[in-house]
Amino acid sequence: MALTGLYADNSIATAKAVSELQFFLIDAAAKQGNVVFQTGLHIDIPLTELTPTTAVAGWKRGLEKIMQTVENDLADHFSVMSSTQSEE
């Protein structure tokens, strides 16, 4: 996992907390360490006002949403992989 963006933006009418992460899942058993799953996710959380406290709360909420998405994406990915392997 790589954190590629974490900032608060008040350059528009509505302030926002921005989080962006990249995820890589590597097959360590493979000789070349093949990437079996990769995704990048970006989320903007609107803030009522921009303060250090609201920015941190927005990042926390954004991270929770990103992790939920990754969990669902991984479940879907492995579901497809297991159904493909069972057909072989």
XYZ file of C-alpha atoms in Angstrom:
88
model
C 0.000 0.000 0.000
C 1.211 3.482 -0.807
C -0.280 6.728 0.410
C -0.206 8.966 -2.658
C -2.311 11.883 -1.441
C -3.432 13.267 1.905
C -4.398 16.915 2.081
C -7.168 19.385 2.803
C -8.371 21.631 0.000
C -10.229 24.889 0.499
C -9.625 26.304 -2.973
C -13.278 25.785 -3.908
C -16.561 26.825 -2.285
C -16.768 23.647 -0.183
C -13.653 22.564 1.697
C -12.708 18.910 1.456
C -10.371 16.338 2.942
C -8.656 14.343 0.215
C -7.200 10.849 0.570
C -5.596 8.767 -2.156
C -4.018 5.330 -1.821
C -2.560 2.669 -4.106
C -2.833 -1.020 -3.244
C -0.753 -3.888 -4.626
C -1.113 -7.569 -3.781
C 1.837 -9.688 -4.836
C 2.073 -13.469 -5.128
C 5.180 -13.996 -2.996
C 5.257 -17.690 -3.949
C 5.854 -16.816 -7.597
C 9.481 -16.484 -8.681
C 8.973 -12.989 -10.051
C 6.496 -11.817 -7.390
C 3.608 -11.354 -9.800
C 1.096 -8.619 -9.018
C -2.260 -10.379 -8.619
C -4.299 -7.330 -7.602
C -3.735 -3.617 -8.033
C -5.990 -0.622 -7.514
C -5.798 3.073 -6.798
C -8.527 4.892 -4.916
C -9.180 8.602 -4.421
C -11.886 10.087 -2.212
C -12.975 13.627 -1.390
C -14.852 14.157 1.883
C -16.741 17.474 2.041
C -16.089 19.536 5.170
C -18.426 22.116 6.703
C -15.345 24.174 7.581
C -11.621 23.623 7.315
C -9.883 23.202 10.654
C -7.218 20.714 11.741
C -9.888 18.728 13.594
C -12.310 18.553 10.655
C -9.489 17.697 8.239
C -8.366 14.755 10.393
C -11.977 13.597 10.812
C -12.422 13.793 7.027
C -9.255 11.784 6.397
C -10.429 9.163 8.885
C -13.820 8.888 7.185
C -12.157 8.755 3.768
C -9.772 6.017 4.869
C -12.680 3.994 6.275
C -14.529 4.277 2.949
C -11.416 3.366 0.968
C -10.747 0.314 3.150
C -14.376 -0.831 2.739
C -13.994 -0.519 -1.022
C -10.703 -2.455 -1.019
C -12.250 -5.182 1.137
C -15.159 -5.536 -1.306
C -12.862 -5.430 -4.348
C -10.583 -8.118 -2.884
C -13.563 -10.338 -2.030
C -14.823 -9.984 -5.610
C -11.347 -10.610 -7.025
C -10.803 -13.804 -5.039
C -14.345 -14.992 -5.737
C -13.677 -14.726 -9.468
C -10.262 -16.379 -9.059
C -11.664 -19.325 -7.090
C -14.540 -19.874 -9.539
C -12.077 -19.754 -12.458
C -9.773 -22.281 -10.774
C -12.647 -24.645 -9.962
C -13.647 -24.682 -13.649
C -10.186 -25.876 -14.714
